[in-house]
Tab-separated table of C-alpha atoms and ligand atoms in Angstrom:
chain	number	residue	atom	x	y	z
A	30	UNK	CA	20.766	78.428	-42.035
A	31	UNK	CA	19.330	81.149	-40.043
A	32	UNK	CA	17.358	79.709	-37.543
A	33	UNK	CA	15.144	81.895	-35.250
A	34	UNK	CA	15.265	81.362	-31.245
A	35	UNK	CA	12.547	79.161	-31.351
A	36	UNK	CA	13.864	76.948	-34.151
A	37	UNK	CA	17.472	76.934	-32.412
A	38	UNK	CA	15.440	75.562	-29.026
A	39	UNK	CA	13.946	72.742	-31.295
A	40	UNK	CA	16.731	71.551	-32.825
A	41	UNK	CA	18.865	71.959	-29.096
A	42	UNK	CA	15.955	69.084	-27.865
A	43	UNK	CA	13.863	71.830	-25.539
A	44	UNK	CA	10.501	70.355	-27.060
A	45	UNK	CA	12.045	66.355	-26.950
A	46	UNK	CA	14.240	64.538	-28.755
A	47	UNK	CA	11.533	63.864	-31.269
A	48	UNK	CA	10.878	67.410	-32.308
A	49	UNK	CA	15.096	67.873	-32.008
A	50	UNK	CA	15.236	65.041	-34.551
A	51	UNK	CA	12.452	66.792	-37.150
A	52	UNK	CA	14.155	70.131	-37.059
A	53	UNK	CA	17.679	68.352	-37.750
A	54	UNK	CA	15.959	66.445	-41.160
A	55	UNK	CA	14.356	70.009	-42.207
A	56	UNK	CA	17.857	72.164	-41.031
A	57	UNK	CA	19.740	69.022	-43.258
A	58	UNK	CA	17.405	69.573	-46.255
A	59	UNK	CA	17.451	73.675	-45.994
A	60	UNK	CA	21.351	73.351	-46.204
A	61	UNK	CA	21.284	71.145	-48.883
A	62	UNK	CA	19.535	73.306	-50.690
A	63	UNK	CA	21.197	76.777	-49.753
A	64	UNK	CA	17.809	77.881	-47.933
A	65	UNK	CA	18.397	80.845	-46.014
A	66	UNK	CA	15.900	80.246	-43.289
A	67	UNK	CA	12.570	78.698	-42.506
A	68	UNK	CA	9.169	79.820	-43.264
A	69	UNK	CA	6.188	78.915	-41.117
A	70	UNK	CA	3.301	76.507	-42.401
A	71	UNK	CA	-0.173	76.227	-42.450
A	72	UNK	CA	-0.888	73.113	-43.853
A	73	UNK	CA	0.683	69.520	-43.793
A	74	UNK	CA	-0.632	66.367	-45.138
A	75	UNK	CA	1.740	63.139	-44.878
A	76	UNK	CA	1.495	60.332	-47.285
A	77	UNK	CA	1.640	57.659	-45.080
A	78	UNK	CA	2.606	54.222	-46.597
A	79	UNK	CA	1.922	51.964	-43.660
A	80	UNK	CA	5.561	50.493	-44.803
A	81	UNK	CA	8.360	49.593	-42.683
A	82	UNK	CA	10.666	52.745	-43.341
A	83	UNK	CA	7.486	54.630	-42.728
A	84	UNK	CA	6.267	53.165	-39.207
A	85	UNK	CA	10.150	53.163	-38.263
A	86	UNK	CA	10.471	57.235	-38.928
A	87	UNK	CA	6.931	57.683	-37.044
A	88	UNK	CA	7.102	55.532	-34.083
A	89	UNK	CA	10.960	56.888	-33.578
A	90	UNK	CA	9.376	60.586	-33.209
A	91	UNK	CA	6.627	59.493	-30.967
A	92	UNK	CA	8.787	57.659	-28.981
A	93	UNK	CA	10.838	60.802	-28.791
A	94	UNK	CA	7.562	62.876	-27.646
A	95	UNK	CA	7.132	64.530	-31.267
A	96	UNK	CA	3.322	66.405	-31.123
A	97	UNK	CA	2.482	68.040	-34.374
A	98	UNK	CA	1.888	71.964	-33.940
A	99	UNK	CA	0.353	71.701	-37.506
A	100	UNK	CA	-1.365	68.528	-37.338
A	101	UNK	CA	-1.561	66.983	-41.216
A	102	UNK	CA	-3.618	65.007	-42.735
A	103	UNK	CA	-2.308	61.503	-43.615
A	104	UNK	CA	-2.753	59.004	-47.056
A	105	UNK	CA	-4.694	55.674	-46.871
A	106	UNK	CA	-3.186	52.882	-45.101
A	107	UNK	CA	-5.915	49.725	-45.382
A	108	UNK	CA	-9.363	49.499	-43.538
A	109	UNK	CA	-8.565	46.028	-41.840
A	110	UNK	CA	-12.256	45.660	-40.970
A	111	UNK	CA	-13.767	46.759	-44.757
A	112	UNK	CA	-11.063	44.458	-46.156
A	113	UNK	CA	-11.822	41.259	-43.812
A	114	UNK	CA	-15.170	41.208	-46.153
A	115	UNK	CA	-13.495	39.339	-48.713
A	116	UNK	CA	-10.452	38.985	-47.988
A	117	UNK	CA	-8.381	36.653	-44.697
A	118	UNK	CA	-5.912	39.134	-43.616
A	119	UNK	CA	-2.436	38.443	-42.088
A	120	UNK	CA	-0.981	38.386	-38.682
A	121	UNK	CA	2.225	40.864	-39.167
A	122	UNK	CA	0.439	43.470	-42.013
A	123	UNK	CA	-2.615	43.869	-39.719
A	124	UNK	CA	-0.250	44.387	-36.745
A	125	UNK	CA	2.047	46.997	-39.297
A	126	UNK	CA	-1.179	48.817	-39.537
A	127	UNK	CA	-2.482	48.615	-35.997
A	128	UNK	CA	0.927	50.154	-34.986
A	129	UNK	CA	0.917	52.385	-37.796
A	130	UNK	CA	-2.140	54.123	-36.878
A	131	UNK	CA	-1.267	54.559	-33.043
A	132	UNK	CA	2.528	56.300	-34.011
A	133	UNK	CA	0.433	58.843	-35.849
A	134	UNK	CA	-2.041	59.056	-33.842
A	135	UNK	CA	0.435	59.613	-30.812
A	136	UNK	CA	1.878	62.369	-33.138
A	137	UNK	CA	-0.925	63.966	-33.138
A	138	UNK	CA	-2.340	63.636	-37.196
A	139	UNK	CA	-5.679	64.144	-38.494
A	140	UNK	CA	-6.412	60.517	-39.095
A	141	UNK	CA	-8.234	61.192	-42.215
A	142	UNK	CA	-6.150	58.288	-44.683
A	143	UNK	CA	-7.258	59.849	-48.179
A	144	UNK	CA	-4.826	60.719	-50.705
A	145	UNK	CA	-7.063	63.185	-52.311
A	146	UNK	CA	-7.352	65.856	-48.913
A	147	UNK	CA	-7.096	68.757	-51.794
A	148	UNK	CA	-10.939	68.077	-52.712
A	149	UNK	CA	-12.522	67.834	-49.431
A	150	UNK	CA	-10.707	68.378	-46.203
A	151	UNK	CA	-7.410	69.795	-46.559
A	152	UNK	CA	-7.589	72.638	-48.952
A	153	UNK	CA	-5.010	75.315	-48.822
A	154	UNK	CA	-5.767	78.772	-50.333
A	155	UNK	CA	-3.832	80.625	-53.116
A	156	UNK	CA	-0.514	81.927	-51.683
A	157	UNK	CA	-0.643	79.563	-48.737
A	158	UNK	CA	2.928	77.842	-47.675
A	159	UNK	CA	2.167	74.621	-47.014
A	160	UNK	CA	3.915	71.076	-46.815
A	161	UNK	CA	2.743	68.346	-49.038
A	162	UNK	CA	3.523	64.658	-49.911
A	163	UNK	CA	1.539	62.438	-51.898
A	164	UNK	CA	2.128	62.466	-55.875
A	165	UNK	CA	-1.356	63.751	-57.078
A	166	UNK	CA	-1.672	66.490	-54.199
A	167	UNK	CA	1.598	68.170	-54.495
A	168	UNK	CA	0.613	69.114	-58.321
A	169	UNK	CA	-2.857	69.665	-57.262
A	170	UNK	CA	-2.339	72.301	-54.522
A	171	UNK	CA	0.483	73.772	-56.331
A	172	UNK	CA	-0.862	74.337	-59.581
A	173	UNK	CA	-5.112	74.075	-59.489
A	174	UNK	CA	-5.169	76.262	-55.999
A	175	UNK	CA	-1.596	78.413	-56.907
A	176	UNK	CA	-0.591	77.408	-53.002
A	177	UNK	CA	3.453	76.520	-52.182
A	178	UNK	CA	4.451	73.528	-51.787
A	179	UNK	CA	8.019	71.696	-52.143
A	180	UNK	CA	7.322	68.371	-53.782
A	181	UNK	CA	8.144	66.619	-50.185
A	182	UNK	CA	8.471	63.165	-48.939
A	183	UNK	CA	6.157	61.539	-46.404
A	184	UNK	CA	9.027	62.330	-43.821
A	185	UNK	CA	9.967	65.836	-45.045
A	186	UNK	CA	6.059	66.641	-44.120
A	187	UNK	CA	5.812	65.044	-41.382
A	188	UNK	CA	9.042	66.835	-39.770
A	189	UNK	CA	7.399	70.329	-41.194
A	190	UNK	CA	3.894	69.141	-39.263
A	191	UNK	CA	5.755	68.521	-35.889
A	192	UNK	CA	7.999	71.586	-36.341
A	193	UNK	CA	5.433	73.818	-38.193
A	194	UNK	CA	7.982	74.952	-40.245
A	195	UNK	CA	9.722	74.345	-43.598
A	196	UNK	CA	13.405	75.506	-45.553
A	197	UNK	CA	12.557	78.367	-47.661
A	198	UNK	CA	13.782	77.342	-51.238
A	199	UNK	CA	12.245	75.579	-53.962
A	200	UNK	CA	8.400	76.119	-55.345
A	201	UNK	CA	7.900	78.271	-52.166
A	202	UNK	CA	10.057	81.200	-54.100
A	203	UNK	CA	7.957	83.479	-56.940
A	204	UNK	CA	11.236	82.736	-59.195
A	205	UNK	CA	11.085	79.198	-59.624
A	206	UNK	CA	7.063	78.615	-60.244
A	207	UNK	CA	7.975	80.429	-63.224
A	208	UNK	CA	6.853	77.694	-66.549
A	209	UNK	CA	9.706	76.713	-68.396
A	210	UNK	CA	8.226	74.317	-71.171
A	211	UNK	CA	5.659	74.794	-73.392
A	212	UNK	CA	3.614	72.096	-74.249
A	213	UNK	CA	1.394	72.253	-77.174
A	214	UNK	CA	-1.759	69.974	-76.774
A	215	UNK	CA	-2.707	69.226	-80.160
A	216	UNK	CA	-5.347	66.664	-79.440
A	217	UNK	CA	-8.890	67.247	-78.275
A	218	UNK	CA	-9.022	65.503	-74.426
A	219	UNK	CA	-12.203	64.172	-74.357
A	220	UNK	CA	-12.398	62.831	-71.143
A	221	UNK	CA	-10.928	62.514	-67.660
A	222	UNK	CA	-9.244	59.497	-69.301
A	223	UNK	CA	-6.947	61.383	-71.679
A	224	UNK	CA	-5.466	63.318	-68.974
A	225	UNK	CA	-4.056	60.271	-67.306
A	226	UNK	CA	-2.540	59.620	-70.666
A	227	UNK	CA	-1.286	63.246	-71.212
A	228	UNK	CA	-0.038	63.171	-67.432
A	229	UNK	CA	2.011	60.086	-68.003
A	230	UNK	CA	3.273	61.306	-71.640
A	231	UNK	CA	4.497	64.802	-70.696
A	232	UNK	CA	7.392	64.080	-68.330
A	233	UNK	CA	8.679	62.002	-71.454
A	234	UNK	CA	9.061	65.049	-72.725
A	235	UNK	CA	9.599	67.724	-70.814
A	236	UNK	CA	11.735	65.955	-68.089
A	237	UNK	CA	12.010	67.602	-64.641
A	238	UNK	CA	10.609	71.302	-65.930
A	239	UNK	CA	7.843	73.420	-64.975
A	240	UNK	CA	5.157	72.323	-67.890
A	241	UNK	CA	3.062	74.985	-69.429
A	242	UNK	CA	0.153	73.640	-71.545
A	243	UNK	CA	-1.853	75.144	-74.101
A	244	UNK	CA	-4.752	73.559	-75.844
A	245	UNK	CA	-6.546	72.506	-72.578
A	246	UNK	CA	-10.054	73.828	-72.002
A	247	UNK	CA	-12.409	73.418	-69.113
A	248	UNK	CA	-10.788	69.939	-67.443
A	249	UNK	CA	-12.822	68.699	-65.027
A	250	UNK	CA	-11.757	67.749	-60.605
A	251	UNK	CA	-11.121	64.184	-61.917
A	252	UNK	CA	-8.922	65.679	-64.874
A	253	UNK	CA	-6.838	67.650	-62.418
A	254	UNK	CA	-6.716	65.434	-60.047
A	255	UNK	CA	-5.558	62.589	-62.799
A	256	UNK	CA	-3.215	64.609	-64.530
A	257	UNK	CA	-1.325	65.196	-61.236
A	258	UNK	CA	-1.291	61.600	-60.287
A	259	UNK	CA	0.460	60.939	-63.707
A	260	UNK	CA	3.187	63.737	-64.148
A	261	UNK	CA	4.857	61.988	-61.068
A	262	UNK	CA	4.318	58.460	-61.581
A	263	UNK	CA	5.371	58.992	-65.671
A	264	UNK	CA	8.143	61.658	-64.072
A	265	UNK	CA	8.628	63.700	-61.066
A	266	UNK	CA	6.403	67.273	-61.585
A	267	UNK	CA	5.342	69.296	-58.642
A	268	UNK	CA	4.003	71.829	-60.342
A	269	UNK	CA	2.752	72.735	-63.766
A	270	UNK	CA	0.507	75.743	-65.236
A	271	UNK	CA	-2.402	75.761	-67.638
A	272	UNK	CA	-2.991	78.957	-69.562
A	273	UNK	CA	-5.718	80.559	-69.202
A	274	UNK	CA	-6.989	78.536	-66.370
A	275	UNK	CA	-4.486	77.860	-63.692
A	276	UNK	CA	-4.266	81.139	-61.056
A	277	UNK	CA	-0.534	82.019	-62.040
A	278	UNK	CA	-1.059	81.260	-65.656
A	279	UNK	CA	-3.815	83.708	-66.672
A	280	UNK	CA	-1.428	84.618	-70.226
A	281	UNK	CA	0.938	82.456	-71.623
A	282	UNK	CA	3.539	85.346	-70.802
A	283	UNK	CA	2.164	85.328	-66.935
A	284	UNK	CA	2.838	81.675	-66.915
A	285	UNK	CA	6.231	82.260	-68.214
A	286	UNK	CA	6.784	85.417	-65.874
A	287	UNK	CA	8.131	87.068	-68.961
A	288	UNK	CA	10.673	84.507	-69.757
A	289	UNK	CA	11.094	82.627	-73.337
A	290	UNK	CA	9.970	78.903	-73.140
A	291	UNK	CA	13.662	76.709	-72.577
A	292	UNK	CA	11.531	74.746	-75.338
A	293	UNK	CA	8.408	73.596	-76.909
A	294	UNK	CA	7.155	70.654	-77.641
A	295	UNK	CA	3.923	69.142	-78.915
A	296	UNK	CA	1.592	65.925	-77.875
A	297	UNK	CA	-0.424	64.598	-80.471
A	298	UNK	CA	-3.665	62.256	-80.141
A	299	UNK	CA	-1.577	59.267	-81.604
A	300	UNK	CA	1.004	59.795	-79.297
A	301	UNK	CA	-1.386	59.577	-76.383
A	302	UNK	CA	-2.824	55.987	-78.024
A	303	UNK	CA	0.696	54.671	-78.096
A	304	UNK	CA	0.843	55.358	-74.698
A	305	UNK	CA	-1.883	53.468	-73.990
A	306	UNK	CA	-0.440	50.887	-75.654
A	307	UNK	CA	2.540	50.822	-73.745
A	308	UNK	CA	1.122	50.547	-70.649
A	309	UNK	CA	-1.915	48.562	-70.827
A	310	UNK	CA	-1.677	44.176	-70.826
A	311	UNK	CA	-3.437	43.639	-73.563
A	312	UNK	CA	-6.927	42.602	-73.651
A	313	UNK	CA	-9.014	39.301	-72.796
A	314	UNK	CA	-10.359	37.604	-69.799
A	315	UNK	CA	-9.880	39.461	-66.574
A	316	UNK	CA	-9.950	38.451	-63.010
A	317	UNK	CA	-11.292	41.974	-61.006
A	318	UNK	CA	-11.764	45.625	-61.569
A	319	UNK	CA	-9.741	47.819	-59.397
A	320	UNK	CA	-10.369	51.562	-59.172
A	321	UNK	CA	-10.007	54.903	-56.971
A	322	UNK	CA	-5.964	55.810	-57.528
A	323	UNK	CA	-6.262	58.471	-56.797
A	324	UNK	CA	-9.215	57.731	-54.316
A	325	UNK	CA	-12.848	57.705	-56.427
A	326	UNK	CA	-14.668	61.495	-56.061
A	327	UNK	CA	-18.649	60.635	-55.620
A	328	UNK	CA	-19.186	61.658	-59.404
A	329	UNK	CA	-16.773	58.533	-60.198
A	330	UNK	CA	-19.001	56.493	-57.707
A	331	UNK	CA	-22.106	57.377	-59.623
A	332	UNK	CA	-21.129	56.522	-62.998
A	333	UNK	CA	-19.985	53.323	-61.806
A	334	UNK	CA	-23.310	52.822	-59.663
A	335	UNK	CA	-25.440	53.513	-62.900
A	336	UNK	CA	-23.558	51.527	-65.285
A	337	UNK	CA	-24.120	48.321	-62.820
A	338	UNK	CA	-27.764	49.238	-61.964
A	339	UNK	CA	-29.456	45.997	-61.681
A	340	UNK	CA	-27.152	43.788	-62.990
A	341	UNK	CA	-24.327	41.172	-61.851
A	342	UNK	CA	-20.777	41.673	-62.236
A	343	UNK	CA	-19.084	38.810	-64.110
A	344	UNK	CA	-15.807	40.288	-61.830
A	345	UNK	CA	-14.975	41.740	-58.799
A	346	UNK	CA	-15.261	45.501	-58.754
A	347	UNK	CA	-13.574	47.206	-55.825
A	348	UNK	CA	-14.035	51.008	-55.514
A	349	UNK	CA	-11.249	52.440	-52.966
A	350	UNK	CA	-12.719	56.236	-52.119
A	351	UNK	CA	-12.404	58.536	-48.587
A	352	UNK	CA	-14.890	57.560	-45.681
A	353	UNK	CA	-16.203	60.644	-46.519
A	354	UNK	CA	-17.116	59.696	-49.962
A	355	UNK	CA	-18.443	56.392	-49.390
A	356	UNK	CA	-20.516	57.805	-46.175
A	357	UNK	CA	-21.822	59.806	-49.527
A	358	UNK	CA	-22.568	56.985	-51.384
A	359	UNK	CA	-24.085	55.273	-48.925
A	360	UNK	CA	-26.307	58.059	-48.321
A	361	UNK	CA	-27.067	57.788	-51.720
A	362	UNK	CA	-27.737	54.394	-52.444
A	363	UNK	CA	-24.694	54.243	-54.696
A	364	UNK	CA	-22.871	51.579	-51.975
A	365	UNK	CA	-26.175	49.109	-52.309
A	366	UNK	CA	-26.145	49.190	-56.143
A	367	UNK	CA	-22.278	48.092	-56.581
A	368	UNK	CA	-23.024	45.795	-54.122
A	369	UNK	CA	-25.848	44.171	-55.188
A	370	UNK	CA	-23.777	43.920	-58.394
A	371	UNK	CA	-21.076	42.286	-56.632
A	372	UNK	CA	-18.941	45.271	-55.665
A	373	UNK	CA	-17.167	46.724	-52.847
A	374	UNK	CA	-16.837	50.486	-51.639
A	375	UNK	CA	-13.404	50.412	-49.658
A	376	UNK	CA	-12.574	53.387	-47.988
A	377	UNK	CA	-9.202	54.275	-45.922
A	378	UNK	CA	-7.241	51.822	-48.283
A	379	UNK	CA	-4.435	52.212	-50.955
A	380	UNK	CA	-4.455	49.552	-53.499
A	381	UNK	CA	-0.235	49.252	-52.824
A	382	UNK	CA	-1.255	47.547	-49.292
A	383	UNK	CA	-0.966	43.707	-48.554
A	384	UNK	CA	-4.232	43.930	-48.193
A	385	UNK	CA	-4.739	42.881	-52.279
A	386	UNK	CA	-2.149	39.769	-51.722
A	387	UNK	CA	-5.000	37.525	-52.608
A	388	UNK	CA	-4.760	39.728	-55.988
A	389	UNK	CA	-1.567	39.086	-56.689
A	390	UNK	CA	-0.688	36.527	-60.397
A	391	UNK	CA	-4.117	37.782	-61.542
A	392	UNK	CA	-5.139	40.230	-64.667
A	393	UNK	CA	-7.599	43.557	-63.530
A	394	UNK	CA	-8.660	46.365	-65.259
A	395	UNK	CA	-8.246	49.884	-64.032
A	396	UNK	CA	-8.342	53.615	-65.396
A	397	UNK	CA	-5.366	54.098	-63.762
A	398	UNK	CA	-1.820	53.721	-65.379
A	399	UNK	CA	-0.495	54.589	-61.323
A	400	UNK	CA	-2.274	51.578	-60.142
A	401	UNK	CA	-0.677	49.752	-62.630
A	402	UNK	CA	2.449	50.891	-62.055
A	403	UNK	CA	2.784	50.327	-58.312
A	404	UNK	CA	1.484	46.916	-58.526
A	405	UNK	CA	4.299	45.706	-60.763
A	406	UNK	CA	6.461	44.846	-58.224
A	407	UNK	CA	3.169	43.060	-56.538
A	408	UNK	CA	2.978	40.704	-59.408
A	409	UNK	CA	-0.653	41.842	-60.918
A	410	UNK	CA	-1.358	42.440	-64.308
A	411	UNK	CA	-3.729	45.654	-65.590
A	412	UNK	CA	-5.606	46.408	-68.069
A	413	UNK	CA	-5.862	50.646	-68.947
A	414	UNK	CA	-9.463	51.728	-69.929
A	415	UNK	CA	-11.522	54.615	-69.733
A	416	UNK	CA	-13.947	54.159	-66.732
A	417	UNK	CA	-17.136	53.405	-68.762
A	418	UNK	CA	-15.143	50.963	-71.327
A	419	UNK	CA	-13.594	49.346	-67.684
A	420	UNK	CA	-16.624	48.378	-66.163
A	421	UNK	CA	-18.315	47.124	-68.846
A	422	UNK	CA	-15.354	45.044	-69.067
A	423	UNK	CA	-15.958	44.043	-65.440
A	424	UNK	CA	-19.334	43.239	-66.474
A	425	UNK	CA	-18.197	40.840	-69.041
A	426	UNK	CA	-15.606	39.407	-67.498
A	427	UNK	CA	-13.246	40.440	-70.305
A	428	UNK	CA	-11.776	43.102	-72.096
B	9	LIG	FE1	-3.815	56.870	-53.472
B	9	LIG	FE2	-2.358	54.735	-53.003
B	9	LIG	FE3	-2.910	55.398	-55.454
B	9	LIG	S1	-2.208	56.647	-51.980
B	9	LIG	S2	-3.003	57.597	-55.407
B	9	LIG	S3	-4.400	54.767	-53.904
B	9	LIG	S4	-0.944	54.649	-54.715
């Protein structure tokens, strides 16, 4: 690669052996993938996992002096204190966390720990270069606000936000943002529900291609921001275009840039009920509600606030939202409703933390087929509903 002075006295260790060892990952990737040179950034944000591999990569660039020149904004770890409410935490995750939080905060990130940053307080303009991890924000950015972003790991970021650089290949080229399958939605998505389904469906489909759809009209923040979350937990999608309503997808052709579709394919109402099907547990008693992956926008918070107005859950409900949107809803009375109901507003957590062992062998209910996903491998059980249908579920006590 063609690396400018600068970049050459980075990777040579003149900024620290922690900067050195970001510009080696990013030089490694650029070569890897025939990049000619690097591009400045403007943007990070890091999806922190609060994991070993995670705190081990972090605390081994703070240790080496790493500061970020484009400081990012990181995912949700857990809020130790929030969770203490109802839960007894243990020794060595609290102290995971604890260290977690002072490697990044050495590095010098924005310790914001939201995995939605695209709605409130890391939003990139159209055209932007930026670096991005975290499944629903890499779609997001790249396709809702037409910015450019590689679909890039919480490391890859990370290096980029210390660095304030990135390879120049990928989605960050006009060429490949081009669509290259067209999907054909033939059912009518009538709610933010649908799109988790449709998001989960496509990759099925389309595999690892640039998805055009047609069919769509008018999806709302929580659509987006749900259909994003899905194409990479069903597949692995960084970017996709929406004709007629994504910014490089004004005409089908414009989408396309001129180029005929590799193929097309269609998705069908039924198909998006067998999917359902697929990955729901199948109904009766439940143990909790679980919702907010991708964190809970303060419309999400209200419908849940108004649906348990007055009464008593028969379950736990536990909202997980940004500290900015449950400063909202306290603001709002929203946070005194759920929990006069019996509910919990949990902000600065991810519901894959150890934070939910006391979860773990039970059946929830979520709106969220990523949620259920991730917590496979943590032994719980979900449930897939539409919000509304989910918490009067939680209500109940059964589905
Ligand atoms: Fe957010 Fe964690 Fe889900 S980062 S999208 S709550 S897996």
């Amino acid at each position: 690669m063609k690396l400018t002075k600068e970049e050459k006295a980075m990777l040579a260790g003149a900024y620290g052996e922690g900067t050195s060892l970001a510009m080696k990952v990013l030089v490694a990737i650029g070569e890897a993938y025939d990049a000619p040179y690097m591009v400045p950034v403007t943007r990070t944000h890091v999806a922190l996992s609060n994991q070993e591999a995670d705190l081990w990569f972090a605390e081994r660039l703070a240790k080496g002096g790493a500061v970020c020149r484009v400081r990012p904004t990181v995912n949700p770890s857990f809020n130790w204190r929030a969770c203490e409410e109802f839960t007894q935490l243990e020794a060595e995750d609290l102290a995971i966390v604890k260290r977690t939080h002072a490697a990044y905060t050495k590095l010098g990130a924005i310790m914001t720990y939201d995995c939605t940053p695209y709605l409130e307080r890391n939003v990139p303009r159209f055209g932007e270069t930026i670096a991005f991890s975290e499944s629903s924000a890499t779609p997001f950015v790249n396709s809702v606000y037409g910015a450019r972003s590689n679909r890039e790991s919480a490391q890859s970021a990370l290096c980029s936000a210390v660095t304030g650089v990135t390879p120049y290949y990928g989605f960050l080229l006009d060429e490949n943002r081009a669509g290259e399958v067209l999907v054909h939605v033939d059912a009518d998505l009538q709610d933010d529900f649908d799109y988790q389904m449709l998001g989960y469906l496509t990759p099925r489909k389309t595999g690892f291609a640039v998805p055009v759809f047609e069919g769509i009209t008018g999806p709302s923040k929580e659509a987006l921001m749900n259909l994003g979350a899905e194409l990479n937990t069903g597949g692995n999608v960084a970017l996709y275009h929406i004709v007629g309503f994504t910014p490089e997808a004004p005409t089908r052709e414009a989408a396309f840039q001129g180029r005929k579709p590799q193929k097309e394919v269609t998705i069908t109402r039924p198909e998006l009920d067998a999917m359902r099907e697929e990955l729901s547990a199948p109904g009766g008693k439940i143990d909790f509600a679980l919702y907010g992956c991708p964190h809970f926008t303060i419309d999400q918070v209200t419908t849940v606030a108004e649906m348990v107005k007055g009464k008593t859950l028969a379950v736990p409900l536990f909202i997980m939202t940004s500290s900015l949107t449950k400063n909202l809803a306290q603001k709002m009375g929203y946070e005194e409703i759920i929990r006069q109901a019996g509910g919990y507003i949990i902000d600065d957590t991810c519901m894959d933390q150890p934070c939910w062992k006391f979860l773990y062998g039970k059946k929830g209910i979520t709106d969220s087929p990523k949620c259920a996903y991730y917590t496979k491998r943590r032994q719980m059980e979900f449930v897939i509903a539409p919000l509304k249908d989910s918490v009067t579920a939680a209500l109940e006590g059964r589905y």
